mmCIF file of C-alpha atoms in Angstrom:
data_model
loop_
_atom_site.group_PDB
_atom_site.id
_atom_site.type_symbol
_atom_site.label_atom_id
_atom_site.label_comp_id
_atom_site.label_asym_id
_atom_site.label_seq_id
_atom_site.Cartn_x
_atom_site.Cartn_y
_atom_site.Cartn_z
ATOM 1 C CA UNK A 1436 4.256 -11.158 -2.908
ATOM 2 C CA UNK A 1437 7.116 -11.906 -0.702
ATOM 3 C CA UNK A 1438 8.792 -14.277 -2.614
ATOM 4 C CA UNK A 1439 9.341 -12.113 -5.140
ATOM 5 C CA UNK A 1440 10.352 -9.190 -2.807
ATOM 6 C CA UNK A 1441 12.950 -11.047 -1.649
ATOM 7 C CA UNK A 1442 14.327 -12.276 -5.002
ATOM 8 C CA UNK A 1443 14.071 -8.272 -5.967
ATOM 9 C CA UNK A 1444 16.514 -7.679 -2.926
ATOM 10 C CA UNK A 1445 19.027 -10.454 -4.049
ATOM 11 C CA UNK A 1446 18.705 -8.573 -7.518
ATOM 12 C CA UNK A 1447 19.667 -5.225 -6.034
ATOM 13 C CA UNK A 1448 22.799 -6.601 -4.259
ATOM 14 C CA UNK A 1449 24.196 -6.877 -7.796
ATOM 15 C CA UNK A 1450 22.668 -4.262 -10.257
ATOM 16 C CA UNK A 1451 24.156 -1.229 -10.536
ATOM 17 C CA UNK A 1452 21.693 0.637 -12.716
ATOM 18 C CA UNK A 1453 18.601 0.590 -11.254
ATOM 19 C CA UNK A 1454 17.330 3.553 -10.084
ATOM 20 C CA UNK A 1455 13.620 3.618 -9.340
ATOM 21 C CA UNK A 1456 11.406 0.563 -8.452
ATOM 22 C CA UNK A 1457 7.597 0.868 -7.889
ATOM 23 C CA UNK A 1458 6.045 -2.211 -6.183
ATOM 24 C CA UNK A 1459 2.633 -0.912 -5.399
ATOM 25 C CA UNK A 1460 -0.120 -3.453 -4.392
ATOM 26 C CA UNK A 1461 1.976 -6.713 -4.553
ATOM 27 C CA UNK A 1462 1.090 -8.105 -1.327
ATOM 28 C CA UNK A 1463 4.052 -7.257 0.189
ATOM 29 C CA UNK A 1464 4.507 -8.266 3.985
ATOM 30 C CA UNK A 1465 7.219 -7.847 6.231
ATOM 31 C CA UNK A 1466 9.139 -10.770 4.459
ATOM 32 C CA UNK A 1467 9.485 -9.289 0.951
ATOM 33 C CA UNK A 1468 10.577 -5.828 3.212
ATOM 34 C CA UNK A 1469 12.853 -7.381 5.001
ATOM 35 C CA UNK A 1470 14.428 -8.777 1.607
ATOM 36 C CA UNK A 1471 14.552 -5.494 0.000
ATOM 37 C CA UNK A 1472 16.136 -3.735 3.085
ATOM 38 C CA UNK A 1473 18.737 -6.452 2.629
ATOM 39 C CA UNK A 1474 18.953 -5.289 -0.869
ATOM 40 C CA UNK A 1475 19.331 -1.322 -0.025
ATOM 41 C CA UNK A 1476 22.185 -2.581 2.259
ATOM 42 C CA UNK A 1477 24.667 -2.537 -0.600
ATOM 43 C CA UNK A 1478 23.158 -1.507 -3.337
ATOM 44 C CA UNK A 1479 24.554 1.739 -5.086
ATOM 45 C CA UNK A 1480 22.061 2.833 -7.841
ATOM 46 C CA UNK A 1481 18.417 2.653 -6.326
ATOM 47 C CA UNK A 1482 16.943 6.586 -5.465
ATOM 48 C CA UNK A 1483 13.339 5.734 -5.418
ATOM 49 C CA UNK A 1484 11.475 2.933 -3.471
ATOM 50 C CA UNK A 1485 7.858 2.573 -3.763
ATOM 51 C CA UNK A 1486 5.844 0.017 -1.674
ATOM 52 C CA UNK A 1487 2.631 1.904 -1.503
ATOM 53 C CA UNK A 1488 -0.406 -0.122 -0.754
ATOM 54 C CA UNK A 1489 1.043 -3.415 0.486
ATOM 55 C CA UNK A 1490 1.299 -5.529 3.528
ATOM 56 C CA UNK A 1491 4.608 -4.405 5.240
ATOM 57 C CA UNK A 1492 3.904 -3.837 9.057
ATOM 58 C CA UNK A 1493 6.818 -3.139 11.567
ATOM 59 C CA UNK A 1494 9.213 -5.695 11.040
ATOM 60 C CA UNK A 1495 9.178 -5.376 7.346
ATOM 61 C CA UNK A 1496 9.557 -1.281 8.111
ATOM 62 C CA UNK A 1497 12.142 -1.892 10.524
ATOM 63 C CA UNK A 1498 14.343 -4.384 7.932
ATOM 64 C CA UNK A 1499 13.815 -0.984 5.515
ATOM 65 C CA UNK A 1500 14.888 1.329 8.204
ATOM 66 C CA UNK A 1501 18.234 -0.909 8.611
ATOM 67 C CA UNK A 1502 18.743 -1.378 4.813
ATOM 68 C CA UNK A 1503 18.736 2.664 4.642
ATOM 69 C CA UNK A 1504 21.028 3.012 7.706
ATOM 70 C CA UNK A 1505 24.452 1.889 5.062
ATOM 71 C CA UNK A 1506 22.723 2.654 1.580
ATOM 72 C CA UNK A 1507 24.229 5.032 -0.834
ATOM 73 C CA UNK A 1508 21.479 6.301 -2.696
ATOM 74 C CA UNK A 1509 17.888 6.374 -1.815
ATOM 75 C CA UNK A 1510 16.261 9.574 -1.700
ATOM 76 C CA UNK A 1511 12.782 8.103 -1.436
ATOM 77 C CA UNK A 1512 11.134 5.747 0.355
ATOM 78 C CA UNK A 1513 6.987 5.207 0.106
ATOM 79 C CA UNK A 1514 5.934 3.131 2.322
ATOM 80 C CA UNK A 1515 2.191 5.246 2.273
ATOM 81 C CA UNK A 1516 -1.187 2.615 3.314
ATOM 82 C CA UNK A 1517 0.638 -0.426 4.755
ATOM 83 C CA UNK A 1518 0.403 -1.909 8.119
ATOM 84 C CA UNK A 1519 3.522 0.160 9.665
ATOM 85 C CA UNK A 1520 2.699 0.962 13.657
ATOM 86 C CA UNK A 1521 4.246 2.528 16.219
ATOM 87 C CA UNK A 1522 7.465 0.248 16.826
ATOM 88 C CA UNK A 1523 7.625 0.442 13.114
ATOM 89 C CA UNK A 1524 8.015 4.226 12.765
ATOM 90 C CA UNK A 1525 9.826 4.324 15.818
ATOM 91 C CA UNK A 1526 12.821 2.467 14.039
ATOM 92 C CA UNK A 1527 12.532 4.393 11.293
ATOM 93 C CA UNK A 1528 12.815 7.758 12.966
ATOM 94 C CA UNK A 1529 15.930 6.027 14.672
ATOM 95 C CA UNK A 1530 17.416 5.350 10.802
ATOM 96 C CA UNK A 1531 16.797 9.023 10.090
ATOM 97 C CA UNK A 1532 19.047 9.944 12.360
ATOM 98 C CA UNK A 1533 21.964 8.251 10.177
ATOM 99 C CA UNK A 1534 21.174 8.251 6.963
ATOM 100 C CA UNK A 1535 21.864 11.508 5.166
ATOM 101 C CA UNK A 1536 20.193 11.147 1.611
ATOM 102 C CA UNK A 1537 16.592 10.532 2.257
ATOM 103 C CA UNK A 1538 14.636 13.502 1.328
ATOM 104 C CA UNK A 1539 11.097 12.392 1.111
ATOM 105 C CA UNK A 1540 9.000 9.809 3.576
ATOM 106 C CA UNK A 1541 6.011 9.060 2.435
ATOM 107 C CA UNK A 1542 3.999 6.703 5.668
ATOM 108 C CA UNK A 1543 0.564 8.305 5.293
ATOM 109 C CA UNK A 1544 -2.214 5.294 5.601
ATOM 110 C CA UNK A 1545 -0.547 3.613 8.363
ATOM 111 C CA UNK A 1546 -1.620 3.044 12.159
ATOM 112 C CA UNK A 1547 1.519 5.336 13.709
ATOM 113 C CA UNK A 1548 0.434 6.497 17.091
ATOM 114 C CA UNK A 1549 2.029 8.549 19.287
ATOM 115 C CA UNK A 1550 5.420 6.322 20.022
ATOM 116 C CA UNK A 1551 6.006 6.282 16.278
ATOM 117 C CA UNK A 1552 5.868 10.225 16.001
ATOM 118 C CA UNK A 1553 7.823 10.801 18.954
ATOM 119 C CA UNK A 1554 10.154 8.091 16.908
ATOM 120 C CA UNK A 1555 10.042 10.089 14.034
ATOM 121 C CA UNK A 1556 10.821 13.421 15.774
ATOM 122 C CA UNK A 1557 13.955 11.940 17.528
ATOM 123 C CA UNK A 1558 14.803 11.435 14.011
ATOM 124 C CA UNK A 1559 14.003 15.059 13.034
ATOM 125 C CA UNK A 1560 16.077 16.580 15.419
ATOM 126 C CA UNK A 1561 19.817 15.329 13.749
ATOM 127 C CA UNK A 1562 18.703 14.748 10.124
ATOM 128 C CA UNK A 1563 19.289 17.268 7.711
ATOM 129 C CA UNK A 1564 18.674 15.602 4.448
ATOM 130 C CA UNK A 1565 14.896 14.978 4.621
ATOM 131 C CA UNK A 1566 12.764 17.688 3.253
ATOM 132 C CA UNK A 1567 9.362 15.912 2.655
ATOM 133 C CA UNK A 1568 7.201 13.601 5.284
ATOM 134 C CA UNK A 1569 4.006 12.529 4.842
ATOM 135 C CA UNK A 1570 2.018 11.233 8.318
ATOM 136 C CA UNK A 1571 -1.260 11.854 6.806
ATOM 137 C CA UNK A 1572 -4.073 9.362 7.686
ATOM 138 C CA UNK A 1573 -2.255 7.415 10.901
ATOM 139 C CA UNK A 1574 -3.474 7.393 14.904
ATOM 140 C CA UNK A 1575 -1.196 10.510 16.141
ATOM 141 C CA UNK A 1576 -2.406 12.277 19.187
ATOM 142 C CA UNK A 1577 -1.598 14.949 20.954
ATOM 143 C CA UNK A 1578 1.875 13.435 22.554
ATOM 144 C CA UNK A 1579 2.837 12.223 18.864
ATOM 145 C CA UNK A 1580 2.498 15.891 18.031
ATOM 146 C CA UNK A 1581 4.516 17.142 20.680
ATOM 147 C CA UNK A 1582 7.221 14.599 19.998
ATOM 148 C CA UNK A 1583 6.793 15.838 16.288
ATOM 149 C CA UNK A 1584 7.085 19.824 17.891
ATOM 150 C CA UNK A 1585 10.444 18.670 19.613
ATOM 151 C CA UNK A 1586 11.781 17.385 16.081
ATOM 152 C CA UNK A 1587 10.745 20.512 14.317
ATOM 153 C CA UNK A 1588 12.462 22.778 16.637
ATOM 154 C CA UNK A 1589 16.092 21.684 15.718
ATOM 155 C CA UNK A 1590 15.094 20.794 11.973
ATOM 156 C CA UNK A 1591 15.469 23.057 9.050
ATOM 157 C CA UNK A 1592 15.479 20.973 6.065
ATOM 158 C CA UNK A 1593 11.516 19.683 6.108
ATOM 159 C CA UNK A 1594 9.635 22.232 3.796
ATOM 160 C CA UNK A 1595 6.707 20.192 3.337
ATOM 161 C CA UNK A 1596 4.940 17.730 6.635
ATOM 162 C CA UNK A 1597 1.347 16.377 5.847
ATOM 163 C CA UNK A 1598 -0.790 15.962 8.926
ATOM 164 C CA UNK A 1599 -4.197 15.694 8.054
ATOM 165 C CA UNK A 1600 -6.541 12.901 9.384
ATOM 166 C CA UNK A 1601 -5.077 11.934 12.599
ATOM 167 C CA UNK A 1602 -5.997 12.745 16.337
ATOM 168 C CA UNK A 1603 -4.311 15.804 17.409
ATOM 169 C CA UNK A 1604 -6.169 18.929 19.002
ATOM 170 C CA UNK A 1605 -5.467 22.570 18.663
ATOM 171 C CA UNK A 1606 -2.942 22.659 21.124
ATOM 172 C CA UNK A 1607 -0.642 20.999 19.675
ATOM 173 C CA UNK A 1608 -1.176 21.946 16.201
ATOM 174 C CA UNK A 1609 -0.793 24.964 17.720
ATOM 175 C CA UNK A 1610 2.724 24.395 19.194
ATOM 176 C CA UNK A 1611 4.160 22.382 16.030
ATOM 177 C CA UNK A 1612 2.997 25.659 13.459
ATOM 178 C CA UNK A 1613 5.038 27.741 16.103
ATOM 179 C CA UNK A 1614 8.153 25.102 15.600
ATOM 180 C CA UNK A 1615 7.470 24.954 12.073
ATOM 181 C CA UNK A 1616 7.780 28.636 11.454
ATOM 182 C CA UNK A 1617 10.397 29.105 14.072
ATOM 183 C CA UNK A 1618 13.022 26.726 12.147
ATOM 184 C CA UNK A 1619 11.955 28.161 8.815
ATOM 185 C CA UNK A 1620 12.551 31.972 9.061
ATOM 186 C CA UNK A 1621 13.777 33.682 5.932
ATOM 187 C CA UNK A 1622 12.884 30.446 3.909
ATOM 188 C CA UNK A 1623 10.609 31.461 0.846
ATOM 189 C CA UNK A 1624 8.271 28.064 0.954
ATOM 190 C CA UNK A 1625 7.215 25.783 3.282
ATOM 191 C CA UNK A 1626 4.361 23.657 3.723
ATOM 192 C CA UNK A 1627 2.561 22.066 6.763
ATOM 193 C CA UNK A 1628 -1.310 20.237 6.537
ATOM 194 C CA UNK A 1629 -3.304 19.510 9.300
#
């Protein structure tokens, strides 16, 4: 649960060795999040973060988001069937567009609408680091998409963007394959799910 999240992120302001921590179906809230991100904030070994299948909504993805904003390390964050909304991956996007090592995002599961993908496509537009991002499974309509499409037209490094199970229609699929292909000429693989 939290308390322990939050010892974990008093842990990681000291270890130096730690590279991956999986803390899938703890019961995580925002708390325990919040503790970690404090955590991230200085520590210099951690690549991996997994919180997959807990109870972190938008102020515990926001805490992340400002953890990740001075860390060294982390390369991937899973924060795939919490409680994150729109404000949530709004933040996030905004901590994407300063931190330069993530390279995989895992929110799929979540209840990001269409603020939270515009969010994340701000964030897509400057970063160059991330190359996976997972947004299967969340409320994302067509203005989310378009806000994606913006994102995609300035990003080159994102070879692989799951999709699937939301709310957008054809014409904005439509408009984010043309973005998608677009950024990626001459690249050998890239993949994109609706």
């Amino acid at each position: 649960g939290d308390a322990g999240a939050i010892g974990l992120g008093e842990g990681l302001k000291v270890n130096a060795s730690l590279t991956e921590l999986a803390l899938c179906k703890n019961q995580i809230g925002d708390a325990g999040a919040i503790g970690l991100g404090e955590g991230l904030k200085v520590n210099v070994s951690l690549t991996e973060l997994s919180l997959y299948q807990n109870q972190v909504g938008d102020a515990g993805a926001i805490g992340l988001g400002e953890g990740l904003k001075v860390n060294a390390k982390l390369t991937t964050l899973d924060l795939e069937g919490n409680q994150i909304c729109d404000k949530g991956a709004f933040r996030l996007g905004k901590a994407l567009e300063v931190y330069t090592k993530l390279t995989k995002l895992v929110l799929g599961g979540n209840k990001i609408g269409d603020k939270g993908a515009i969010g994340l496509g701000e964030g897509l537009k400057v970063n160059a680091s991330l190359t996976k991002l997972d947004l299967n499974k969340n409320k994302i309509g067509d203005a989310g998409a378009i806000g994606l499409r913006e994102g995609l037209k300035f990003n080159t490094s994102l070879t692989m963007l799951w999709l699937g199970d939301n709310h957008i229609g054809e014409t904005p699929k439509s408009g984010i394959l043309a973005a998608w292909l677009t950024a990626r000429t001459g690249r050998r693989q890239a993949y994109l799910r609706f």
